[in-house]
Short mmCIF file of C-alpha atoms and ligand atoms in Angstrom, two decimals:
data_model
loop_
_atom_site.label_atom_id
_atom_site.label_comp_id
_atom_site.label_asym_id
_atom_site.label_seq_id
_atom_site.Cartn_x
_atom_site.Cartn_y
_atom_site.Cartn_z
CA MET A 733 -19.38 -1.55 5.06
CA PHE A 734 -21.53 -1.58 1.95
CA ASN A 735 -24.75 -1.81 3.93
CA LEU A 736 -23.57 1.13 5.88
CA ASN A 737 -22.90 3.15 2.76
CA LEU A 738 -26.33 2.34 1.42
CA LYS A 739 -27.92 3.55 4.62
CA ARG A 740 -25.89 6.71 4.51
CA LEU A 741 -26.82 7.25 0.89
CA GLY A 742 -30.41 7.46 2.05
CA ILE A 743 -29.51 10.41 4.23
CA ALA A 744 -27.93 12.25 1.32
CA ALA A 745 -30.54 11.14 -1.20
CA GLY A 746 -31.97 14.61 -1.62
CA LEU A 747 -28.64 15.94 -2.75
CA SER A 748 -27.72 12.97 -4.93
CA LEU A 749 -31.05 13.06 -6.75
CA THR A 750 -30.61 16.70 -7.57
CA LEU A 751 -27.18 16.01 -8.99
CA VAL A 752 -28.33 13.05 -11.04
CA ALA A 753 -31.30 14.95 -12.40
CA ALA A 754 -29.14 17.90 -13.34
CA GLY A 755 -26.69 15.54 -15.04
CA CYS A 756 -29.36 13.78 -17.11
CA GLY A 757 -30.76 17.03 -18.41
CA SER A 758 -27.46 18.42 -19.54
CA SER A 759 -25.81 15.50 -21.24
CA ASP A 760 -26.67 12.50 -23.35
CA GLU A 761 -23.45 10.69 -22.61
CA GLY A 762 -25.26 8.29 -20.30
CA SER A 763 -27.60 7.04 -23.01
CA GLU A 764 -24.82 6.74 -25.56
CA SER A 765 -22.72 4.60 -23.31
CA SER A 766 -25.49 2.46 -21.80
CA GLY A 767 -25.52 -0.02 -24.65
CA SER A 768 -21.77 -0.58 -24.67
CA GLU A 769 -20.06 -3.65 -23.33
CA GLY A 770 -16.36 -2.95 -22.98
CA GLY A 771 -16.65 0.20 -20.89
CA ASP A 772 -15.08 3.57 -21.64
CA SER A 773 -16.93 3.70 -25.00
CA THR A 774 -17.29 7.47 -24.63
CA ASN A 775 -13.52 7.72 -24.34
CA TYR A 776 -13.56 8.90 -20.77
CA SER A 777 -9.84 8.25 -20.57
CA GLU A 778 -9.03 10.89 -23.15
CA GLU A 779 -11.51 13.31 -21.54
CA MET A 780 -9.71 12.79 -18.23
CA ASN A 781 -6.41 13.48 -19.92
CA TYR A 782 -5.21 10.04 -18.77
CA GLU A 783 -4.96 11.36 -15.26
CA ILE A 784 -5.93 9.89 -11.92
CA THR A 785 -6.84 12.61 -9.43
CA GLY A 786 -4.66 11.82 -6.43
CA ILE A 787 -4.20 13.28 -2.96
CA GLU A 788 -1.04 14.01 -0.90
CA ALA A 789 2.12 12.69 -2.57
CA GLY A 790 3.07 10.70 0.55
CA ALA A 791 -0.22 8.82 0.84
CA GLY A 792 -0.21 5.05 0.46
CA VAL A 793 -3.14 5.17 -1.92
CA VAL A 794 -1.18 7.47 -4.25
CA LYS A 795 1.74 5.08 -4.20
CA ALA A 796 -0.62 2.20 -5.00
CA ALA A 797 -2.15 4.21 -7.86
CA GLN A 798 1.32 4.82 -9.28
CA THR A 799 2.02 1.10 -9.05
CA ALA A 800 -1.27 0.47 -10.86
CA THR A 801 -0.17 2.67 -13.77
CA GLU A 802 2.88 0.37 -14.07
CA GLU A 803 1.12 -2.96 -13.51
CA TYR A 804 -1.90 -2.45 -15.76
CA GLU A 805 -0.84 -2.34 -19.40
CA ASN A 806 -3.99 -0.41 -20.29
CA LEU A 807 -2.82 2.42 -18.02
CA ALA A 808 0.23 3.07 -20.20
CA GLY A 809 0.83 6.80 -20.36
CA TRP A 810 -1.42 7.56 -17.36
CA GLU A 811 -0.30 9.79 -14.51
CA VAL A 812 -1.35 10.27 -10.93
CA ALA A 813 -1.79 13.97 -10.20
CA THR A 814 -1.00 14.72 -6.56
CA SER A 815 -2.39 17.60 -4.52
CA SER A 816 -4.33 17.26 -1.29
CA SER A 817 -7.34 15.35 -0.01
CA GLY A 818 -9.29 18.61 0.03
CA ALA A 819 -8.42 19.39 -3.60
CA MET A 820 -9.38 15.86 -4.62
CA ALA A 821 -12.77 16.22 -2.91
CA THR A 822 -13.35 19.56 -4.65
CA ALA A 823 -12.41 18.12 -8.05
CA LEU A 824 -14.72 15.16 -7.44
CA GLY A 825 -17.63 17.43 -6.47
CA GLU A 826 -17.13 19.62 -9.54
CA ALA A 827 -16.90 16.67 -11.92
CA ILE A 828 -20.12 15.24 -10.49
CA GLU A 829 -21.89 18.55 -10.79
CA ASN A 830 -21.06 18.57 -14.52
CA GLU A 831 -21.45 14.80 -14.93
CA GLU A 832 -17.89 14.61 -16.22
CA PRO A 833 -15.65 11.57 -15.91
CA ILE A 834 -13.13 11.46 -13.06
CA VAL A 835 -11.05 8.76 -11.37
CA VAL A 836 -9.85 9.54 -7.85
CA THR A 837 -7.67 7.74 -5.34
CA GLY A 838 -10.37 6.86 -2.83
CA TRP A 839 -10.76 5.21 0.53
CA THR A 840 -13.33 3.97 3.01
CA PRO A 841 -14.38 5.18 5.53
CA HIS A 842 -14.99 8.52 3.84
CA TRP A 843 -17.95 10.90 3.68
CA LYS A 844 -17.81 11.01 -0.14
CA PHE A 845 -19.68 7.69 -0.31
CA ALA A 846 -22.56 9.16 1.68
CA LYS A 847 -22.67 12.36 -0.31
CA TYR A 848 -22.23 11.00 -3.86
CA ASP A 849 -23.08 7.83 -5.80
CA LEU A 850 -19.64 6.30 -6.23
CA LYS A 851 -18.11 2.92 -6.95
CA TYR A 852 -14.70 1.30 -6.58
CA LEU A 853 -13.22 0.08 -9.86
CA GLU A 854 -12.48 -3.63 -9.78
CA ASP A 855 -8.79 -4.32 -9.32
CA PRO A 856 -8.12 -7.79 -10.76
CA LYS A 857 -4.38 -7.47 -10.12
CA GLU A 858 -5.07 -6.59 -6.45
CA VAL A 859 -2.67 -3.68 -6.52
CA PHE A 860 -4.76 -1.89 -3.88
CA GLY A 861 -4.96 -4.92 -1.58
CA GLY A 862 -7.98 -6.13 0.34
CA GLU A 863 -9.69 -5.12 3.53
CA GLU A 864 -7.49 -3.21 5.94
CA GLN A 865 -7.34 -2.20 9.57
CA ILE A 866 -6.52 1.21 10.93
CA LYS A 867 -4.09 0.69 13.80
CA THR A 868 -2.68 2.67 16.69
CA MET A 869 1.11 3.10 17.02
CA VAL A 870 2.82 4.64 20.04
CA ARG A 871 6.40 5.47 20.89
CA LYS A 872 8.50 3.05 22.89
CA GLY A 873 8.43 3.79 26.59
CA LEU A 874 5.05 5.50 26.61
CA GLU A 875 3.54 2.84 28.85
CA GLY A 876 6.10 3.49 31.59
CA ASP A 877 6.09 7.30 31.27
CA LYS A 878 2.42 8.01 30.74
CA PRO A 879 0.48 4.86 31.61
CA ASN A 880 -2.95 6.50 31.53
CA ALA A 881 -2.44 7.98 28.05
CA TYR A 882 -1.04 4.64 26.90
CA LYS A 883 -4.05 2.76 28.20
CA ILE A 884 -6.57 5.11 26.58
CA LEU A 885 -4.75 4.86 23.23
CA ASP A 886 -4.62 1.09 23.65
CA GLN A 887 -8.35 0.85 24.40
CA PHE A 888 -9.46 3.24 21.65
CA ASN A 889 -11.46 1.45 18.99
CA TRP A 890 -14.59 2.25 17.06
CA THR A 891 -16.43 1.35 13.86
CA ALA A 892 -16.42 2.70 10.33
CA LYS A 893 -19.90 4.03 11.03
CA ASP A 894 -18.67 5.96 14.08
CA MET A 895 -15.87 7.51 12.06
CA GLU A 896 -18.21 8.42 9.20
CA THR A 897 -20.58 10.16 11.59
CA VAL A 898 -17.78 12.51 12.65
CA MET A 899 -16.50 12.96 9.08
CA LEU A 900 -19.93 13.85 7.72
CA ASP A 901 -20.51 16.31 10.51
CA ILE A 902 -17.21 18.05 9.70
CA ASN A 903 -17.99 17.96 5.98
CA GLU A 904 -21.30 19.66 6.69
CA GLY A 905 -19.55 22.55 8.39
CA THR A 906 -19.15 21.62 12.06
CA SER A 907 -15.66 22.39 13.36
CA GLU A 908 -13.36 19.42 13.87
CA GLN A 909 -13.31 19.88 17.63
CA GLU A 910 -17.06 20.40 17.95
CA ALA A 911 -17.79 17.34 15.82
CA ALA A 912 -15.50 15.28 18.05
CA LYS A 913 -17.14 16.59 21.23
CA LYS A 914 -20.61 15.93 19.86
CA TRP A 915 -19.74 12.35 18.95
CA ILE A 916 -18.28 11.79 22.43
CA GLU A 917 -21.45 13.15 24.08
CA ASN A 918 -23.58 10.82 22.00
CA ASN A 919 -21.36 7.79 22.56
CA GLN A 920 -20.37 8.03 26.19
CA ASP A 921 -20.68 4.26 26.64
CA LYS A 922 -17.94 3.64 24.08
CA VAL A 923 -15.74 6.36 25.47
CA ASP A 924 -16.15 4.87 28.97
CA GLU A 925 -14.69 1.63 27.61
CA TRP A 926 -11.64 3.52 26.32
CA THR A 927 -10.99 5.24 29.65
CA LYS A 928 -11.84 2.19 31.77
CA GLY A 929 -9.20 1.45 34.39
CA THR A 930 -7.43 4.80 33.96
CA GLU A 931 -7.09 7.71 36.35
CA LYS A 932 -7.54 11.38 35.53
CA VAL A 933 -4.36 13.44 35.31
CA GLU A 934 -3.59 17.13 35.70
CA GLY A 935 -2.08 18.65 32.61
CA THR A 936 0.18 15.77 31.51
CA GLU A 937 1.28 16.63 27.97
CA VAL A 938 0.46 14.32 25.09
CA GLU A 939 1.23 15.00 21.44
CA LEU A 940 -0.42 13.01 18.67
CA VAL A 941 0.49 13.22 15.00
CA TYR A 942 -1.76 12.59 12.01
CA VAL A 943 -2.15 13.48 8.33
CA ASN A 944 -4.85 15.85 7.09
CA TRP A 945 -6.91 13.05 5.58
CA ASP A 946 -10.60 13.39 6.45
CA SER A 947 -10.65 10.01 8.17
CA GLU A 948 -7.62 10.82 10.34
CA ILE A 949 -8.88 14.30 11.17
CA ALA A 950 -11.98 12.61 12.62
CA SER A 951 -10.22 9.91 14.64
CA THR A 952 -7.40 12.10 15.94
CA ASN A 953 -9.75 14.85 17.10
CA VAL A 954 -11.97 12.36 18.91
CA VAL A 955 -9.04 10.73 20.73
CA ALA A 956 -7.61 14.17 21.56
CA GLU A 957 -10.91 15.32 23.08
CA VAL A 958 -11.21 12.15 25.14
CA LEU A 959 -7.66 12.66 26.46
CA LYS A 960 -8.45 16.31 27.26
CA GLN A 961 -11.53 15.28 29.22
CA GLN A 962 -9.24 13.05 31.30
CA GLY A 963 -7.06 16.03 32.14
CA PHE A 964 -4.32 15.77 29.52
CA GLU A 965 -2.84 18.76 27.73
CA VAL A 966 -3.11 17.56 24.15
CA THR A 967 -1.43 18.79 20.99
CA ILE A 968 -2.33 17.32 17.60
CA THR A 969 0.11 17.98 14.78
CA PRO A 970 -0.62 17.32 11.10
CA LEU A 971 2.34 16.02 9.09
CA ASP A 972 2.98 14.16 5.86
CA ASN A 973 2.68 10.40 6.01
CA GLY A 974 6.41 9.54 6.20
CA PRO A 975 7.19 12.17 8.85
CA MET A 976 4.15 11.03 10.88
CA TRP A 977 5.61 7.52 11.18
CA GLU A 978 9.11 8.90 11.87
CA ALA A 979 7.88 11.19 14.66
CA VAL A 980 6.51 8.16 16.53
CA ALA A 981 9.47 5.88 15.78
CA GLU A 982 11.94 8.56 16.87
CA GLY A 983 10.03 9.01 20.12
CA GLU A 984 9.24 12.67 19.47
CA VAL A 985 5.52 12.27 20.09
CA ALA A 986 3.25 9.91 22.02
CA GLY A 987 1.71 8.25 19.00
CA MET A 988 -0.86 8.18 16.21
CA VAL A 989 -4.10 6.39 15.36
CA ALA A 990 -3.61 6.55 11.57
CA ALA A 991 -1.69 3.42 10.50
CA TRP A 992 -3.42 1.73 7.54
CA LEU A 993 -2.31 -1.91 7.38
CA PRO A 994 -1.34 -4.37 6.12
CA GLY A 995 -1.18 -2.78 2.65
CA THR A 996 -1.44 0.99 2.49
CA HIS A 997 1.35 1.77 4.97
CA GLY A 998 3.04 -1.63 4.80
CA ASP A 999 6.39 -0.19 3.69
CA LEU A 1000 6.42 2.41 6.48
CA TYR A 1001 5.48 -0.23 9.04
CA GLU A 1002 8.36 -2.48 7.91
CA GLN A 1003 10.74 0.45 8.12
CA HIS A 1004 9.72 1.55 11.63
CA LYS A 1005 8.17 -1.43 13.39
CA ASP A 1006 11.21 -2.17 15.57
CA ASN A 1007 11.21 1.37 16.91
CA LEU A 1008 7.58 1.76 17.92
CA GLU A 1009 4.85 -0.15 19.70
CA ASP A 1010 1.91 -1.52 17.72
CA LEU A 1011 -1.26 -1.28 19.84
CA GLY A 1012 -3.45 -3.08 17.34
CA ALA A 1013 -6.53 -2.15 15.34
CA ASN A 1014 -8.75 0.78 16.25
CA LEU A 1015 -11.04 0.22 13.24
CA GLU A 1016 -11.81 -2.77 11.00
CA GLY A 1017 -13.01 -2.84 7.41
CA ALA A 1018 -11.06 -0.01 5.81
CA LYS A 1019 -10.28 -0.05 2.09
CA ILE A 1020 -8.45 1.89 -0.62
CA GLY A 1021 -8.83 1.89 -4.40
CA LEU A 1022 -9.69 3.84 -7.52
CA VAL A 1023 -13.12 5.41 -7.23
CA VAL A 1024 -15.41 6.81 -9.94
CA PRO A 1025 -18.95 8.24 -10.04
CA LYS A 1026 -21.56 5.54 -10.74
CA TYR A 1027 -22.71 7.28 -13.93
CA MET A 1028 -19.43 6.27 -15.57
CA ASP A 1029 -19.78 3.15 -17.66
CA VAL A 1030 -16.58 1.51 -16.42
CA GLU A 1031 -16.42 -1.27 -13.86
CA SER A 1032 -12.78 -2.29 -13.77
CA ILE A 1033 -9.41 -0.58 -13.90
CA GLU A 1034 -8.94 -2.69 -17.02
CA ASP A 1035 -11.77 -0.79 -18.76
CA LEU A 1036 -9.67 2.38 -18.90
CA LYS A 1037 -7.84 3.09 -22.15
CA PRO A 1038 -4.12 3.68 -22.64
CA ALA A 1039 -2.89 7.12 -23.70
CA GLU A 1040 -2.42 7.33 -27.44
N1 PBE B 1443 -5.62 7.34 3.03
C1 PBE B 1443 -6.43 7.62 4.20
C2 PBE B 1443 -4.28 7.15 3.57
C3 PBE B 1443 -4.50 6.37 4.77
C4 PBE B 1443 -5.74 6.98 5.30
C5 PBE B 1443 -6.16 6.14 2.41
C6 PBE B 1443 -5.69 8.49 2.17
C7 PBE B 1443 -3.17 6.73 2.62
O1 PBE B 1443 -3.45 6.51 1.46
O2 PBE B 1443 -2.01 6.67 3.02
#
């Protein structure tokens, strides 16, 4: 994962260098803080208004961040501001442009690590958990009703690098569908493994649900395009996290490829696991945590300062 991010950083180096150079010229915060030991010597926490920039309220990473504000004594008085993944990305980009401090609820795979120089804050209390898998969940009975769709969903799996390729392409302006089609064209060998042993259909309907997180937009569009190429009539419906799990457990839709486990969606999995079918991992090496720009002189969640 980290090797991958380094490689990707190379691709975005032109952009990052510009940002860093602009930052150095406009602020001397970096030099002031470079000699410090405890972190947060420039009182970033106050500058950030003791606020973690979150995403959708229903996201697991937001819930974990809220838990962190309770578990870490030094986060007394901190709040997690919720909005959307898009708003978080905009706030992150603006903060970096001005070399201002910001803490966001972050996750990997995500294009932000290729575009910006970022780091995860250490989490000694392990509130955000360790390495995760992204798993595929389908409704009960799908195998009997729509065996070809079931098999493709079961066989779908790719790497963090694959997912990042699609995410970056979308971030750079390619439409979600076009980015998915392009990735499929360039990775036909992988796609052939997913469709292996299945037969084409004529217009069988399949509905997938997801949340508008950049990672899930990438995976869900790719799977949808593969299903379409096999003759399915595919609908993809964005929902909030809780309703996404419910839609599968209640049998309203075929399934989803967006289950982050064991930690991030652990509570939702416990709640619904008896009413859906777990088809296993479609991606290994995912992660969530608090993420900051590398120019910030803080390494651990414990370096942040409590609200006065
Ligand atoms: N995420 C991306 C999700 C799972 C996928 C990390 C934002 C969440 O926190 O629930």
